[in-house]
Short mmCIF file of C-alpha atoms and ligand atoms in Angstrom, two decimals:
data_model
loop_
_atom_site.label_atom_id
_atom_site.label_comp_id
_atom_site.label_asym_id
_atom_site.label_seq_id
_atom_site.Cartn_x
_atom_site.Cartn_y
_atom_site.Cartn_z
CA UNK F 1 128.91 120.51 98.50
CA UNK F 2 132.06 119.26 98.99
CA UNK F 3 133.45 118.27 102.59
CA UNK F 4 136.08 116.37 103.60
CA UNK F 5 136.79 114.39 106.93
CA UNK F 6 137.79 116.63 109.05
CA UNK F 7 136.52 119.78 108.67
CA UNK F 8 135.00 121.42 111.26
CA UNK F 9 131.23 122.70 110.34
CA UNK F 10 129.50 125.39 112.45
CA UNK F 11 132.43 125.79 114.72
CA UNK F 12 130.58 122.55 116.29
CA UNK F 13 130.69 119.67 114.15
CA UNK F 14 134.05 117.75 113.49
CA UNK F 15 133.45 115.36 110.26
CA UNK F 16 134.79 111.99 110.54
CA UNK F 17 133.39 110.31 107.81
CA UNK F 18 130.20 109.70 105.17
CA UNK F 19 127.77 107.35 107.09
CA UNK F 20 125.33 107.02 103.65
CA UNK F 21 123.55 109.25 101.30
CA UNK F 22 120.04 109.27 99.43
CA UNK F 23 118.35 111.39 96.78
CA UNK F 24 117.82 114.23 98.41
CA UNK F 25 121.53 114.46 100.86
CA UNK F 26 124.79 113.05 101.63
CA UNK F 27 124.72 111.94 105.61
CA UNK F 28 128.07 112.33 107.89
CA UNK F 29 129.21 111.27 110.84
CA UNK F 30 130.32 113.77 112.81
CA UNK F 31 131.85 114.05 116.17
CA UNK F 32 129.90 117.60 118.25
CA UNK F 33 132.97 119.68 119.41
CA UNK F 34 130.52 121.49 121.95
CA UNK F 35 130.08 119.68 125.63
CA UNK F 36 126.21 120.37 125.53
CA UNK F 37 124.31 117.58 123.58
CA UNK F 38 125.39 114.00 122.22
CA UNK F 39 129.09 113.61 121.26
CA UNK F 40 128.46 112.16 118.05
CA UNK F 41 125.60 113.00 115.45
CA UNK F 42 124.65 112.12 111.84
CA UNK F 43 124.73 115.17 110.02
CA UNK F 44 122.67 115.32 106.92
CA UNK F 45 123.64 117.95 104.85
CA UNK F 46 120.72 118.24 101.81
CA UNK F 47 121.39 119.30 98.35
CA UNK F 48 121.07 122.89 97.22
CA UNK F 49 118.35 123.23 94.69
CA UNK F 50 115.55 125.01 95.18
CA UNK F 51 113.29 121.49 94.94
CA UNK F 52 115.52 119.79 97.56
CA UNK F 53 115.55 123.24 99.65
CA UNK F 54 111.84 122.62 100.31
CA UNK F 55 111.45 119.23 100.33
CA UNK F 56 114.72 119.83 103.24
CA UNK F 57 112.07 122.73 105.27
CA UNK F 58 109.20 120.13 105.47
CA UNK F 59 111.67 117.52 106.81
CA UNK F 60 112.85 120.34 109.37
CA UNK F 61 109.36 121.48 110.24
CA UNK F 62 108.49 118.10 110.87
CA UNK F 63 111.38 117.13 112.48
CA UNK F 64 110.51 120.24 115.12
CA UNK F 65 107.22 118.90 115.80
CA UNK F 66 108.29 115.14 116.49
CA UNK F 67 110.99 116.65 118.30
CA UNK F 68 108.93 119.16 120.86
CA UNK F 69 105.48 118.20 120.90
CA UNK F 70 105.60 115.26 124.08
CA UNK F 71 109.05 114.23 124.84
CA UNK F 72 107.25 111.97 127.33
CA UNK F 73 105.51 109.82 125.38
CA UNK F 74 106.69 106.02 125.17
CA UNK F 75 106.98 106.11 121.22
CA UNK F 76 109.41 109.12 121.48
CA UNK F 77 112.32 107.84 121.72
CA UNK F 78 111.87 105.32 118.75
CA UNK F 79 112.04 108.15 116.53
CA UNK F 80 115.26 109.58 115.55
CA UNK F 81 115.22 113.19 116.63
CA UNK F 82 116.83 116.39 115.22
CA UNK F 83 119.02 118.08 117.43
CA UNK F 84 120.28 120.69 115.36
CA UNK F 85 119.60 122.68 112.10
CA UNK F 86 121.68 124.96 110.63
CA UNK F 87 122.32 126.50 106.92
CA UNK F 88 125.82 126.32 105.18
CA UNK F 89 126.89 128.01 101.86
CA UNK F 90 128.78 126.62 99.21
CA UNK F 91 129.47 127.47 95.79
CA UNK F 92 126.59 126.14 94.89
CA UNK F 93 124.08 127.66 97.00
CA UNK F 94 122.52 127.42 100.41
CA UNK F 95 122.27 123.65 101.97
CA UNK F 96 120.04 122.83 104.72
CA UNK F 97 122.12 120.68 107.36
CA UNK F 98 119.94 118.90 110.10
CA UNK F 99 121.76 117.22 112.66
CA UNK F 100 120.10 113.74 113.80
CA UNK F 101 120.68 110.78 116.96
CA UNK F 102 123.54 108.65 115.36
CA UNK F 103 122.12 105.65 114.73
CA UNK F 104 123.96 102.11 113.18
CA UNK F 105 122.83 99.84 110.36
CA UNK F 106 119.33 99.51 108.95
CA UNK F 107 117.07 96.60 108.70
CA UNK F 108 117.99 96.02 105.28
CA UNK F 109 121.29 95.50 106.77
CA UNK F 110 120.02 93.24 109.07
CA UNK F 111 117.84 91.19 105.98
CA UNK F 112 121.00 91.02 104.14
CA UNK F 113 123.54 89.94 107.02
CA UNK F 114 120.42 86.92 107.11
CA UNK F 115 121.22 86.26 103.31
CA UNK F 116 117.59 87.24 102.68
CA UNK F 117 116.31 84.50 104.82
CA UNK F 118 114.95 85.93 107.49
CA UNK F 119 115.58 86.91 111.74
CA UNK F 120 114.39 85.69 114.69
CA UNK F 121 110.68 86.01 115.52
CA UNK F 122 111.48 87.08 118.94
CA UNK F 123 113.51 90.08 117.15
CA UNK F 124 111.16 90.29 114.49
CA UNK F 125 108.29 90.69 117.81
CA UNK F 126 110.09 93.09 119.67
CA UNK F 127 111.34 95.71 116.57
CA UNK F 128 107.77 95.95 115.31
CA UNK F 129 106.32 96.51 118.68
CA UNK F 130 109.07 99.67 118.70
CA UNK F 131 107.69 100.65 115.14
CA UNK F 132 104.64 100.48 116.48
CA UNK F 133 105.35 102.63 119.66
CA UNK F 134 107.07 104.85 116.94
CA UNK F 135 104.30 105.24 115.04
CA UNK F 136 101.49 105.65 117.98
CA UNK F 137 103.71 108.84 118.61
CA UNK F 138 103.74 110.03 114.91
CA UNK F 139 100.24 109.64 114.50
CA UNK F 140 98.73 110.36 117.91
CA UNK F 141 100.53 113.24 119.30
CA UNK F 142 102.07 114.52 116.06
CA UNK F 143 99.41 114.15 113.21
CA UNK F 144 101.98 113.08 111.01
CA UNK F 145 101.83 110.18 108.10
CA UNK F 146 105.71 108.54 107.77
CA UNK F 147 105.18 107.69 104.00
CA UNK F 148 108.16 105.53 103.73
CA UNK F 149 108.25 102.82 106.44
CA UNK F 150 110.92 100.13 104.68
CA UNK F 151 113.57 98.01 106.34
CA UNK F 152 116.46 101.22 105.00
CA UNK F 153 114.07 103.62 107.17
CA UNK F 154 114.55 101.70 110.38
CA UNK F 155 117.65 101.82 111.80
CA UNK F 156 119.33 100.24 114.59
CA UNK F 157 120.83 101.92 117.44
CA UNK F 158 124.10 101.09 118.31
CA UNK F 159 126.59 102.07 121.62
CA UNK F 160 128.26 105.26 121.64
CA UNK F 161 131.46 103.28 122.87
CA UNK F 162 131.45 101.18 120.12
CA UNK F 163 131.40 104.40 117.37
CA UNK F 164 133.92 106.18 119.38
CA UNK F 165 135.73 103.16 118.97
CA UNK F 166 136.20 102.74 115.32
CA UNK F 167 136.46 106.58 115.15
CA UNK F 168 139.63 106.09 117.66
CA UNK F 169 140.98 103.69 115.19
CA UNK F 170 140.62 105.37 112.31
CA UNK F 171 142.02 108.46 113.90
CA UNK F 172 145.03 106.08 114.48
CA UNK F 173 145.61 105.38 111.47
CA UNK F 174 145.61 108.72 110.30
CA UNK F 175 147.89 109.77 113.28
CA UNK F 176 150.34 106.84 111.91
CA UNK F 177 150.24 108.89 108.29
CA UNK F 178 148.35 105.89 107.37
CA UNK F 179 146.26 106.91 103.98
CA UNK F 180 142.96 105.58 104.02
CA UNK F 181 141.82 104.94 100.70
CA UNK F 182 139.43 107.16 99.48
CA UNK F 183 137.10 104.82 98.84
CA UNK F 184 137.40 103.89 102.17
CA UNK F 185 136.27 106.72 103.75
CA UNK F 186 133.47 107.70 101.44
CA UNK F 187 131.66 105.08 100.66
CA UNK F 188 128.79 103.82 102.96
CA UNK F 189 129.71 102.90 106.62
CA UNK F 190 127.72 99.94 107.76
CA UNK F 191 128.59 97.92 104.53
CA UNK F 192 132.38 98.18 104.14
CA UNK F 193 133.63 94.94 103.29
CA UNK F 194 137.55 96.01 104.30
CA UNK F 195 137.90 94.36 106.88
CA UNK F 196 141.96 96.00 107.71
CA UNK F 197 140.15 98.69 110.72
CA UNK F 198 139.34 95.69 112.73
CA UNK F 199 141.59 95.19 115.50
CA UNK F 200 141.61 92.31 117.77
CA UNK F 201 140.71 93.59 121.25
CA UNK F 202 137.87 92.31 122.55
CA UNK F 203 136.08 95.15 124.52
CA UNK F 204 133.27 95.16 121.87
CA UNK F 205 130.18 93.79 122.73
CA UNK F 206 128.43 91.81 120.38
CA UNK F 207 124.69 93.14 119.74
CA UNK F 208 124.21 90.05 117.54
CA UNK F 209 125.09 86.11 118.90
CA UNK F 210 125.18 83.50 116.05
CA UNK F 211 124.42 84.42 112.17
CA UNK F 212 123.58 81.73 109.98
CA UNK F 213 126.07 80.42 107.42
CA UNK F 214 125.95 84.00 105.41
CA UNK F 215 127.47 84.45 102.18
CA UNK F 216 127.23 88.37 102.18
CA UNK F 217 130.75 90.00 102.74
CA UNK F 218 131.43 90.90 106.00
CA UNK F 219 131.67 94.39 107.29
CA UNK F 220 132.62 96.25 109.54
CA UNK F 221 129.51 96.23 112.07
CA UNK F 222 127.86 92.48 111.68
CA UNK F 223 131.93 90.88 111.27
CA UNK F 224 133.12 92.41 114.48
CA UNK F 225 129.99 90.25 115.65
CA UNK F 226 131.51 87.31 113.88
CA UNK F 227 135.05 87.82 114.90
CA UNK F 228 133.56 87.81 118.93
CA UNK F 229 132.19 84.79 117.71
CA UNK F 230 135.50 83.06 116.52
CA UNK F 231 137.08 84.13 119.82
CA UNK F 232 134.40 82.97 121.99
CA UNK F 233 134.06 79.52 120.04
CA UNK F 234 133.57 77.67 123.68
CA UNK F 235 130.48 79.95 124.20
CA UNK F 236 127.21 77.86 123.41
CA UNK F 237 125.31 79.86 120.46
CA UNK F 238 123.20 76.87 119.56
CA UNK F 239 120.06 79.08 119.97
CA UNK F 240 119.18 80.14 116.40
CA UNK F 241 119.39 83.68 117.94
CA UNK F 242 121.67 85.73 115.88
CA UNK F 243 119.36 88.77 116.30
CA UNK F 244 119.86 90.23 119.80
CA UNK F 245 116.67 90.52 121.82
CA UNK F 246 117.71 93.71 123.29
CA UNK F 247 117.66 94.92 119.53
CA UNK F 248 116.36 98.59 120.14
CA UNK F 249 115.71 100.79 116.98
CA UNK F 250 114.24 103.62 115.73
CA UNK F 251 112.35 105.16 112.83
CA UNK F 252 114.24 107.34 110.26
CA UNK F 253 113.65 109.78 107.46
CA UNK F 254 110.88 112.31 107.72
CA UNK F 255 111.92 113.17 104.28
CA UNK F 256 109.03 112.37 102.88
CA UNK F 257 106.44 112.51 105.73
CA UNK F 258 103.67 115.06 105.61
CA UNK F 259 101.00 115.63 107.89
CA UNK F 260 97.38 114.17 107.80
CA UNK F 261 95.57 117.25 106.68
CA UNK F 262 98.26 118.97 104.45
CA UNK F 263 100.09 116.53 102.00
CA UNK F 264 102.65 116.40 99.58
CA UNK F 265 102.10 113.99 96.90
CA UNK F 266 98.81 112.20 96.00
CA UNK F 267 101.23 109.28 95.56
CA UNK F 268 103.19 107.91 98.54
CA UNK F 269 105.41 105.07 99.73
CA UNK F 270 108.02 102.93 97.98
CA UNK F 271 106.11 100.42 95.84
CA UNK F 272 106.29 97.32 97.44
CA UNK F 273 105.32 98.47 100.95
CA UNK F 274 102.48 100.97 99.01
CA UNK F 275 98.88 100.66 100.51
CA UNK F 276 95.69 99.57 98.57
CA UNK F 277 94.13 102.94 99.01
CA UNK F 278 97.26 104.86 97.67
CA UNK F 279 97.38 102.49 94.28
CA UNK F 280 93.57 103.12 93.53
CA UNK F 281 94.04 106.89 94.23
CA UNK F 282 91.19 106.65 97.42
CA UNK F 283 93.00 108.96 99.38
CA UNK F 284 95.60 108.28 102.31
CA UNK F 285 95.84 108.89 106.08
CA UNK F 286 97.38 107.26 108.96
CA UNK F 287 96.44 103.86 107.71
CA UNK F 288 99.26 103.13 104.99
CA UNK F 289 101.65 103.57 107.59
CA UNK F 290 99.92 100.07 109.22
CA UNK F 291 99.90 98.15 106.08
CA UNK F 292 103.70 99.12 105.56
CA UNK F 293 104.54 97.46 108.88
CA UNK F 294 102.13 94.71 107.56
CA UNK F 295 104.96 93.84 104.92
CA UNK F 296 107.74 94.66 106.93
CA UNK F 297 106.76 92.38 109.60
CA UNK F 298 106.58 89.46 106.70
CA UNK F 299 109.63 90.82 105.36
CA UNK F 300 111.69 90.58 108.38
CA UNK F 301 110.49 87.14 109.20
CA UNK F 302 110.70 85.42 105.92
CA UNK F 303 113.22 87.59 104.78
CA UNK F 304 111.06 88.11 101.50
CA UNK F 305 108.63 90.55 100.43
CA UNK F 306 105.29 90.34 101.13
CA UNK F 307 104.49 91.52 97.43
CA UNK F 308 107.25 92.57 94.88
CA UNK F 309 105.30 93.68 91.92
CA UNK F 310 107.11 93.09 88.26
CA UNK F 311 105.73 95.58 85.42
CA UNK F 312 107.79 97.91 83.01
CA UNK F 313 105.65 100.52 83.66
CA UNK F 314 103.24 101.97 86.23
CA UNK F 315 99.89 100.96 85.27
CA UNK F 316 101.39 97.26 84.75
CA UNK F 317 103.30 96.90 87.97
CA UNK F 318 99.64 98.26 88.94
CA UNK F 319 97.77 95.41 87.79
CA UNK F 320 100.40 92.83 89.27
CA UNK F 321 100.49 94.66 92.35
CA UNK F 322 96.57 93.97 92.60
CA UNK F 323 96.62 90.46 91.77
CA UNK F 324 99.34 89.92 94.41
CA UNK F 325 97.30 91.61 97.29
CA UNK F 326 94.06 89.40 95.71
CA UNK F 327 95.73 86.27 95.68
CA UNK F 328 96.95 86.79 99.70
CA UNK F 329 94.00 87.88 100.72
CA UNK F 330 91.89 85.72 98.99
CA UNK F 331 89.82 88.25 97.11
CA UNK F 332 89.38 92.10 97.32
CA UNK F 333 85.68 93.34 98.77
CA UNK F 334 83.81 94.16 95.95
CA UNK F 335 82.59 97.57 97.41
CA UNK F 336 86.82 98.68 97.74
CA UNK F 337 86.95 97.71 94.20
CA UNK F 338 84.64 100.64 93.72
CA UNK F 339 87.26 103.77 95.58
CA UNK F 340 89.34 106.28 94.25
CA UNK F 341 90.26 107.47 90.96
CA UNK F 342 91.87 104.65 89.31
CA UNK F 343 89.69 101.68 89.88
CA UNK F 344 87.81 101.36 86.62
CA UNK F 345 91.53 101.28 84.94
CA UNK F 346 91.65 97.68 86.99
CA UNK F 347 88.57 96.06 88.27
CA UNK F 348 85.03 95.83 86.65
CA UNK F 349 81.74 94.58 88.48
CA UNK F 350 84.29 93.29 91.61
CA UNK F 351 86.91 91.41 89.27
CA UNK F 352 89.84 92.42 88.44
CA UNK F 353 90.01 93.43 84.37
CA UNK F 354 91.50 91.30 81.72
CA UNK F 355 92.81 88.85 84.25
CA UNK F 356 91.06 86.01 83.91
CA UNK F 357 90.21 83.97 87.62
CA UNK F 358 91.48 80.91 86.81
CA UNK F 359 95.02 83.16 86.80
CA UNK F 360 94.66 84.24 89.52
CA UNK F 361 96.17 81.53 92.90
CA UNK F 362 94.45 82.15 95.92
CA UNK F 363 97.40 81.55 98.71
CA UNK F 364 96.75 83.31 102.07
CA UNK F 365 99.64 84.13 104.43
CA UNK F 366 99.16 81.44 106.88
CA UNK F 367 99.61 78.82 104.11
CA UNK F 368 102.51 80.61 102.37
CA UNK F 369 103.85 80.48 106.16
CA UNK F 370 103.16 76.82 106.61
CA UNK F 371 104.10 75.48 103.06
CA UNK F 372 106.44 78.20 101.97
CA UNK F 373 108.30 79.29 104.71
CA UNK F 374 107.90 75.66 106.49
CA UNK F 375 106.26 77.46 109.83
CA UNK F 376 104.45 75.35 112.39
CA UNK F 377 100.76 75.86 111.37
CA UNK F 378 100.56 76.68 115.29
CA UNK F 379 102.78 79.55 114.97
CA UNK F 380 101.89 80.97 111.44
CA UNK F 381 98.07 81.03 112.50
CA UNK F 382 98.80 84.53 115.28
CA UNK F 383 101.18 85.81 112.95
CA UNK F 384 99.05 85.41 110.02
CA UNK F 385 96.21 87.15 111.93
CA UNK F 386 98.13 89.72 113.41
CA UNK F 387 99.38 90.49 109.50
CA UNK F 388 95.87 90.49 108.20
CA UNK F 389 95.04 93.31 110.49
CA UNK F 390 97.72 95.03 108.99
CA UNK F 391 97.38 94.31 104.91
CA UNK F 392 93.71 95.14 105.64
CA UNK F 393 91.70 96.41 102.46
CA UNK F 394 89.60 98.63 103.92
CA UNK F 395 91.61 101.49 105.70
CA UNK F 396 88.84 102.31 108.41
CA UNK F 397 88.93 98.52 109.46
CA UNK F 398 92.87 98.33 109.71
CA UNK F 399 93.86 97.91 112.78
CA UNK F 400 95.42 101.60 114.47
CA UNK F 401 98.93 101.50 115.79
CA UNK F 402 96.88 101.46 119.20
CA UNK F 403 95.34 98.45 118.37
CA UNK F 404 98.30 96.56 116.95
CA UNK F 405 99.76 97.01 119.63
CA UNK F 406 97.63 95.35 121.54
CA UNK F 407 97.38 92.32 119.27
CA UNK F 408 98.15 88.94 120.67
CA UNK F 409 100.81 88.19 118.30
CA UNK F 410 103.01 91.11 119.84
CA UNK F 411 102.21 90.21 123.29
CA UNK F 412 102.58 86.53 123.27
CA UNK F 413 106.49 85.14 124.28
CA UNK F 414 105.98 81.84 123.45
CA UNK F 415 108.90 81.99 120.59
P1 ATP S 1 116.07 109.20 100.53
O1 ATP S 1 116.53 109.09 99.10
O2 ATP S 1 115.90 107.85 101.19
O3 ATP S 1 114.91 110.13 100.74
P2 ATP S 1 117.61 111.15 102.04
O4 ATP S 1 118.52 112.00 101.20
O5 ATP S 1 116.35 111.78 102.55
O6 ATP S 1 117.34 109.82 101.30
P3 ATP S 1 118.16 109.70 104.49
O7 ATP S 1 117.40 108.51 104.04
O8 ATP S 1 117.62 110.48 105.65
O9 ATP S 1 118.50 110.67 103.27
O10 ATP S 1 119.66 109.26 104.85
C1 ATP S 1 120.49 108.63 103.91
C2 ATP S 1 121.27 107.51 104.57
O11 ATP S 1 122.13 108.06 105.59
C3 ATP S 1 120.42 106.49 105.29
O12 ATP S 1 119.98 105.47 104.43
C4 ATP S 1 121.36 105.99 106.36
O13 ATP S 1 122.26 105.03 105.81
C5 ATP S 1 122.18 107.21 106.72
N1 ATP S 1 121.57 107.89 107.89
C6 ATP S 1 120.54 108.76 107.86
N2 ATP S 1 120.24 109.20 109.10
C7 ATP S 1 121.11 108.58 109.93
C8 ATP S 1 121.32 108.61 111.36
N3 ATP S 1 120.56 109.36 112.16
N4 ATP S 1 122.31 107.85 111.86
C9 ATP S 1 123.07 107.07 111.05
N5 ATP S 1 122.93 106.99 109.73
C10 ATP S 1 121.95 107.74 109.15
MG1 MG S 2 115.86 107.24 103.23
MG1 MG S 3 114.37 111.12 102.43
#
């Protein structure tokens, strides 16, 4: 549908610009008119098909239960919440709009602004633990299965100050007849390599201290970070701490949650972050949200994927997907070979089919840690652990959000 900045939706919602878009919507920032509620929200307005009109009711029926169902719990407020839903007609049809917490950049963000090389373990420690919390809430109190947990789902919260400021600016700008190029104003907000909105005052505060040497283009989020830097050059940021620890985020996207005894699809999650259980066709529940975390928490500390299939086609990014997950955890049990729909398309008697052992390179996380990623074998061996209670085979021995949150790994401040 189209909208342009500055329209005024609902009576309510002033539109100051596209914050990103998926499949299913286009997302806006927009600035709440009313003096009830936050002064800013993301407003995600979904497409008008009939397909994306139901997929869009699930998302707001679950987005009502995360949103009422124990505002007290500790893992509510790590989830962004709805705080408005509304229809709106177009040409086209009816669109579902959903009004959500404005939150800033996502972990992928974050992975790229590292050049794909990893953060901070105390960051890495302290946004899985909010996951986590996130999760305990989803699963516990809500009896709802995420689906999607990825570093794009999980995004980072960022001050209210600091989005009415580059909102102020830009309304300079346009107050000065200034024409901001279209492509400015469209495209997606955290990644915007201009660099002409930033101005040189130094009221913002820097969520992130020192980034190492990064060769993605700056934008408009992570470089005011680096400009503070520049202007603060006196200030020691010899601790390899470009990550803030007061990092807080929260979990995004119900789009394609469902809940644990009514789902959607038989076949859930973005490949790489996909579950054993969900690739033999065994069924899914609570479980494959842990064993997504499992690969984000490698992901964010390696800044690589835990396992990035290759295969032109389904069943073939299948089979590599399997030999990945044997080769890290040093075998599959031979009884898990023997679940779900699909395993006689890729294992016989225990092994996987028509890939001969001797292809097949045994290399378990705490070694990739130690000879890959050049960790102290002190420090990979409680991270290793704490990920092989994630990227556990067996879904009734994973370790529960509960749990993981109790593992040492998360507790321990030694890093
Ligand atoms: P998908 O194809 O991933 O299912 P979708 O159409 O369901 O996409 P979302 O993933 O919810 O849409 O949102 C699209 C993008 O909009 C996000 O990747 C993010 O960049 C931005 N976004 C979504 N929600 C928010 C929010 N609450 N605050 C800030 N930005 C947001
Ligand atoms: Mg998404
Ligand atoms: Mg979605």
């Amino acid at each position: 549908m189209p909208i342009n900045t500055g329209d005024v939706l609902k009576n309510q919602y002033k539109v100051c610009r596209k914050l990103g878009w998926g499949h299913f919507s286009t997302v806006w920032l927009c600035k709440n008119l009313y003096k009830n509620g936050p002064k800013y929200v993301a407003l995600k307005i979904c497409k008008s098909a009939p397909m994306f009109t139901a997929v869009a009711n699930d998302e707001i029926r679950l987005l009502q239960e995360t949103r009422t169902v124990n505002p007290n719990h500790v893992g509510y407020k790590n989830i962004v919440q709805m705080v408005d839903t509304f229809k709106l007609i177009s040409e086209n049809g009816v669109h579902n709009a959903i009004s959500l917490e404005i939150m800033g950049p996502s972990l992928l963000h974050l992975l790229m602004q590292s050049d794909f090389r990893g953060i901070q373990v105390a960051a890495v420690r302290r946004i899985i633990f909010q996951v986590l919390r996130g999760l305990t809430y989803l699963h516990e109190e809500c009896h709802i299965i995420h689906t999607d947990i990825k570093p794009e789902n999980i995004l980072i919260k960022v001050d209210e100050n600091y989005i009415k400021k580059l909102i102020g600016q830009m309304e300079r700008f346009s107050e000065m007849g200034v024409d901001l190029p279209r492509s400015y104003v469209s495209s997606e907000f955290w990644t915007k390599q201009e660099s002409s909105l930033h101005d040189s005052e130094e009221d913002i505060i820097p969520r992130f201290g020192e980034h190492r040497a990064s060769s993605y283009p700056g934008n408009m989020y992570f470089s005011e970070m680096t400009n503070y830097r520049e202007r603060h050059s006196q200030t020691d940021f010899s601790t390899p701490m470009w990550v803030s620890p007061n990092i807080e985020i929260k979990i995004a996207d119900l789009g394609n949650a469902c809940w644990v005894d009514h789902h959607f699809s038989p076949e859930i999650q973005t490949r790489q972050y996909r579950a054993l259980e969900v690739i033999l066709g065994a069924g899914y529940s609570y479980p494959a949200d842990l064993w997504s975390i499992g690969c984000l928490a490698f992901e964010l500390a390696t800044g690589e994927m835990l396992f990035s299939p290759k295969g032109s086609s389904e069943h073939s990014a299948n089979i590599d997907h399997l030999c990945l997950i044997w080769e890290t955890l040093g075998g599959i049990p031979k009884y898990i070979t023997e679940t779900g729909t699909e395993f006689k398309k890729y294992f016989a008697n225990g092994h996987l089919k028509d890939v001969p052992a001797d292809n097949l390179r045994i290399w378990k996380i705490e070694d990739v840690l130690v000879e890959k990623y050049k960790w102290k074998r002190l420090d990979a061996i409680p991270f290793a652990s704490f990920l092989s209670s994630l990227v556990e085979p067996d879904p009734a021995l994973r370790a529960t959000s509960s749990q993981a949150l109790n593992n040492e790994w998360l507790l321990s401040t030694d890093i």
